[in-house]
């Protein structure tokens, strides 16, 4: 079996998804889960993008020891220096640097000749290799690059010190057969190719990212880059859970394996979906809600007689369990903590009391506390630990079919002052959001609003996701409560607090 490394870029390319912005504690939570999933490399961010990005990459590099942590840098000394600052305390400092190589990018974006691009790439790799234990170099838009030029620049950067060469299909343009041929060509035309590992990085614009990545593995790629749930720029990246399960289920065909702990897949997918607010489509392979649901009578009959008639992947393989009812209001602290542990959530001693009292309050109002509820509560409480400029004290909303909806809101501001306002709107949420906007000195446009129940039942918790423009910046937020209006208010404040915190701590330096 050929070993294939998994390079997870959920926190870098994945975080480039429109409307996703994770704070440091959310990124750390995802990184810890990726470590449990046993990925080989975590790309934690783009340190030169902003002081906030640098700080979170540094925190992840300091914390994560079970896999390598890397960060992205353009072929620019200041980017590489920022990445070094972020990564130098990691277990194995590793840099990922890139420059575009295709004619379109050379002419219109870089305005550099082929020779200039080679020179910039070589000098940046040489500089990076003087600092980092491992340097990975990527040819951005490699798949629309002339193959002889691609081979030439790769040979030069290998000589300059790159140990991993990544061949991205940046715009999701290539097909599996063509992509396989690119790898074949490089093996035949780059003299030093056997000194490095080749990596694949695909985007899903034509829905081919996983198929292309598998074709690359068949043609000698020893590292696959991608994201959990396939999130990422535009249509997203290779969905790592799909790729890993394809290699596992069809090992007879691919003869390749990853070191992923497949049982952690469902938990990782849920965590990423909840924290990014990017819902997993019900029919998505491996992690969609319907991925293991058999609807037609003929299929159900077949599965009851013998599962493998219609089921090639068992839900247990990727960590789905059937025990949803767990705790209730009589459950003790010990049982609560144990169940969290079984769910992969380690809670510090000083936090357990706070979490347990939120659990008790919720369990008082809700008959059964499922695993989904526990995860939602812990994530929500993790959120409220982060910087809050505005905190919700109370809301009151009045709605009647023949009345103008009215809201009254009380908040506490950054200096602990009380802010109180009242307002109206065409519906309850509009009244609430108009009133919240009045409380702040910012113009806020709501771009998206989504509500989901956490699990089933009339007493299910409500989870609200919002996307909005606040102080000229796009932001997103989420809120959890028993009541939909309270969850809506919390999501709104969470999104505003993120922007205000970003504004205060870290203005972006370069755009991603
Ligand atoms: O898609 C791409 O080309 C990238 C590079 C920075 C590797 O994400
Ligand atoms: Zn990419």
mmCIF file of C-alpha atoms and ligand atoms in Angstrom, residues 9 12-14 16 43 96 140 166 168-171 201-203 225 233-234 236-237, ligand 2:
data_model
loop_
_atom_site.group_PDB
_atom_site.id
_atom_site.type_symbol
_atom_site.label_atom_id
_atom_site.label_comp_id
_atom_site.label_asym_id
_atom_site.label_seq_id
_atom_site.Cartn_x
_atom_site.Cartn_y
_atom_site.Cartn_z
ATOM 1 C CA UNK A 9 -6.346 23.483 4.548
ATOM 2 C CA UNK A 12 -6.738 28.563 5.228
ATOM 3 C CA UNK A 13 -8.384 27.790 1.863
ATOM 4 C CA UNK A 14 -11.556 26.686 3.702
ATOM 5 C CA UNK A 16 -11.564 31.743 2.344
ATOM 6 C CA UNK A 43 -2.402 24.635 7.099
ATOM 7 C CA UNK A 96 3.983 26.781 2.154
ATOM 8 C CA UNK A 140 -0.539 28.673 -8.551
ATOM 9 C CA UNK A 166 2.303 21.186 -5.092
ATOM 10 C CA UNK A 168 -2.780 23.186 -7.793
ATOM 11 C CA UNK A 169 -5.749 23.236 -10.098
ATOM 12 C CA UNK A 170 -6.483 26.700 -8.761
ATOM 13 C CA UNK A 171 -9.544 27.384 -10.901
ATOM 14 C CA UNK A 201 -4.556 20.625 -4.557
ATOM 15 C CA UNK A 202 -7.849 20.779 -6.459
ATOM 16 C CA UNK A 203 -10.803 23.139 -6.619
ATOM 17 C CA UNK A 225 -4.616 18.810 -0.001
ATOM 18 C CA UNK A 233 -12.793 29.461 -2.267
ATOM 19 C CA UNK A 234 -15.771 29.569 -4.741
ATOM 20 C CA UNK A 236 -14.575 24.744 -2.644
ATOM 21 C CA UNK A 237 -11.716 22.249 -2.460
HETATM 22 ZN ZN1 LIG B 2 -6.628 26.652 -3.332
#
